[in-house]
């Protein structure tokens, strides 16, 4: 046998070598004692390989011979194989006879049911060999005979019995060694187990320390709030993130009480009850896990997870809570879900057909509108059909060209175009296609809008627009249409006439150019307010009466740049909408209302004057009643007093004051157009001369000594029909007004002339054509501001010095007098230059009538006739009774129309002196009507504080005589009564 490499050892159960189990040095000593006692050499072989580990006096004969000759080596190998085949044999020994007459003896040592080693004796000869036999073997093996014999003689020859005894001893020794090996192996295994456990413990301890530090660091570095409690509810760990997330107070952190902390956390949630219920449930079921989303009172959302800390045996050692702020994630997810749902909803509900097309023209996605458009279901379309199947043949090449170009050179591909689509029924529909690539894909998304009906509608619309254009063209109002981009699309004939701008020069123009013909500059007009180009505030400074009603905006204002000069225009503008209600344009109609505005102004003035006149007339009626008493009684008083006595002078002053008061009342009545009851043919020059010779004019000159009054009177002036008293008052008021307008030196010019107007003249008032006598009064005064020119004829409007220049009724009286004379008045003024008032009176063909002198009292004295005075005011009845008694009439009086009727039922009278206005009860007209029913031929005189009106005329139609206005004097009332009584 061949000795082994000393580093090579057998392995028991893959772990231990034989040298790890027994002490080979001690075993070597045992083997040497065995050799000394038996004479046999011994070696210790391992398995596999039968390598020699140790040996006692080993001679190595076989080894030496085997290396000499391959035949010998083959013989040794055969012996080795025999020994190896029986190494698992637990019977004890194994003997193998070699071809050179030597015998190999091995005692297998079995441990763990495996032969790990075997003690083996040297190779003795079982009997004494012969030399001739040895030499022959040496020659057959090719050995040197002498050297072979010398080697073989070293091997002892032993009897069978001796050899068996030696082997038996070796077996016993091997048994002892085997038991020793077994015991040592157990000890070695235990030692290794303990060593391994200690190493594992140290490793686990190190790992535990690392993991503890790692977990502590991870706890603090985690993006979650972490809470760890033991099974007793004591807080073991709480990281800073949890403290910050829940804003845990210091006293709770340092208390280490889970229940107190969870109670605090519950109070921070939106639903404290739900959180407390969860904590109670986990306290009762410590091995349960829980995951929830918690909303805090500040709106934050936390992802909460809690699970028990369990040992391998299921023991619960506590619980860990984690809280993660997912507010942004929740919102992001919500936004993402909303966005996804939004896009999905948009795709499905755009109101247009939508498809997604692959590079190979397959439709991969289609919405419901595309189903409706084509007549196919989604199942029949998606992933099955190419969109080219829906295109009309004549459009297919164009569509394919765009499809390829869109994927190769997308910048050159069209995104919008039209084509014809053929549906399942073979009908061709006009389609407007909008298509583009989906980013980072080869897919395109297309929107298909069915414009078949729209195209038909466009045709209808064009026809409608043509008709509308024709209608707009012949609108009587100047009309323009501006689209939403601010460009003119219509400019009709009336607009051309108003502005002088032709339609071809304005159509298509924008940037407020349409405002230039009106205002001379680019600026917004009413139509821009409709289109939303400007706010109301800016327009309110331009337009007056800016109103909005029912979507129509209307306003008025001056247009200073029109072809006809400055005109006052009214405009209305309204938006034009399409079928969807969207504003597409606006239309504005402009009307020149300059003349209408003048008429309205005159009407407003007339209505104002009429209202004020009504008020003034009421006041005049009551004042006339009082003044009538003063005039009548002062006149009666003067007749009873001595001539030129002081008492007669007092009575005369009362009479004159009363007459001046009556003159003021006359002004009020004139202003109210109730004062002109006398009309005669007169020469206006005579009226002017009479005024210039009057005391009133002398008084005026005394106040204004630096003013020159000159006249330019036409000699052959036409005659007019009017009231001299009122006309003198008119001249006086105009001259007085002119004098007050001059500060310092100045000139007042009074002119008269004949003038024929062969066309209507527009001024302060419109004057009709015909023959007129024109009176003008001009001054070189300060002039009237334009803002005041429209107010000068209003009652009590004055710039004069109070106490010197009258009551503020002057020009109002002038206006009323002119109106009563069926004339016209024009006022022009320029500040710093002066003013001119021009009055137009229509000419009359009647001849002048000579003025009668004051009548003698004998002409109107009564002859004892009976008169019934009917008046609601006692002092008026008393005055009338006194005056008429003075004239030799038999007079009775009653206070109402009803009393008069009752009186006449039993009495006869020659004449009624009947007041027209009586309150309460029936008035004079009704009274006279009823009296005529009783006495058809009853005579009457009508008296009133008002001017002659329609009801006076009706009474006269019934048979009443002359109308006498209060206050009346003895002559006036006497003449009227005498004339009526003498009438047949």
mmCIF file with all atom_site columns, C-alpha atoms in Angstrom, residues 9-21 112 116 181 184-193:
data_model
loop_
_atom_site.group_PDB
_atom_site.id
_atom_site.type_symbol
_atom_site.label_atom_id
_atom_site.label_alt_id
_atom_site.label_comp_id
_atom_site.label_asym_id
_atom_site.label_entity_id
_atom_site.label_seq_id
_atom_site.pdbx_PDB_ins_code
_atom_site.Cartn_x
_atom_site.Cartn_y
_atom_site.Cartn_z
_atom_site.occupancy
_atom_site.B_iso_or_equiv
_atom_site.pdbx_formal_charge
_atom_site.auth_seq_id
_atom_site.auth_comp_id
_atom_site.auth_asym_id
_atom_site.auth_atom_id
_atom_site.pdbx_PDB_model_num
ATOM 1  C CA . UNK A 1 9   ? -7.870  13.264 5.734  1.00 0.00 ? 9   UNK A CA 1
ATOM 2  C CA . UNK A 1 10  ? -11.174 11.485 5.533  1.00 0.00 ? 10  UNK A CA 1
ATOM 3  C CA . UNK A 1 11  ? -14.373 13.346 6.344  1.00 0.00 ? 11  UNK A CA 1
ATOM 4  C CA . UNK A 1 12  ? -17.031 11.884 8.623  1.00 0.00 ? 12  UNK A CA 1
ATOM 5  C CA . UNK A 1 13  ? -20.519 12.927 7.610  1.00 0.00 ? 13  UNK A CA 1
ATOM 6  C CA . UNK A 1 14  ? -18.917 15.619 5.541  1.00 0.00 ? 14  UNK A CA 1
ATOM 7  C CA . UNK A 1 15  ? -17.547 17.408 8.592  1.00 0.00 ? 15  UNK A CA 1
ATOM 8  C CA . UNK A 1 16  ? -14.739 15.627 10.514 1.00 0.00 ? 16  UNK A CA 1
ATOM 9  C CA . UNK A 1 17  ? -11.438 14.019 9.486  1.00 0.00 ? 17  UNK A CA 1
ATOM 10 C CA . UNK A 1 18  ? -10.032 10.986 11.442 1.00 0.00 ? 18  UNK A CA 1
ATOM 11 C CA . UNK A 1 19  ? -7.296  13.211 12.758 1.00 0.00 ? 19  UNK A CA 1
ATOM 12 C CA . UNK A 1 20  ? -9.943  15.478 14.257 1.00 0.00 ? 20  UNK A CA 1
ATOM 13 C CA . UNK A 1 21  ? -11.431 12.602 16.255 1.00 0.00 ? 21  UNK A CA 1
ATOM 14 C CA . UNK A 1 112 ? -21.771 5.996  11.755 1.00 0.00 ? 112 UNK A CA 1
ATOM 15 C CA . UNK A 1 116 ? -13.629 5.541  7.953  1.00 0.00 ? 116 UNK A CA 1
ATOM 16 C CA . UNK A 1 181 ? -13.696 7.488  17.978 1.00 0.00 ? 181 UNK A CA 1
ATOM 17 C CA . UNK A 1 184 ? -14.778 11.637 20.603 1.00 0.00 ? 184 UNK A CA 1
ATOM 18 C CA . UNK A 1 185 ? -16.988 12.267 17.619 1.00 0.00 ? 185 UNK A CA 1
ATOM 19 C CA . UNK A 1 186 ? -19.943 12.947 19.933 1.00 0.00 ? 186 UNK A CA 1
ATOM 20 C CA . UNK A 1 187 ? -17.820 15.248 22.067 1.00 0.00 ? 187 UNK A CA 1
ATOM 21 C CA . UNK A 1 188 ? -16.495 16.968 18.993 1.00 0.00 ? 188 UNK A CA 1
ATOM 22 C CA . UNK A 1 189 ? -19.993 17.418 17.617 1.00 0.00 ? 189 UNK A CA 1
ATOM 23 C CA . UNK A 1 190 ? -21.204 18.848 20.934 1.00 0.00 ? 190 UNK A CA 1
ATOM 24 C CA . UNK A 1 191 ? -18.236 21.162 21.083 1.00 0.00 ? 191 UNK A CA 1
ATOM 25 C CA . UNK A 1 192 ? -18.835 22.294 17.581 1.00 0.00 ? 192 UNK A CA 1
ATOM 26 C CA . UNK A 1 193 ? -22.522 22.724 18.329 1.00 0.00 ? 193 UNK A CA 1
#
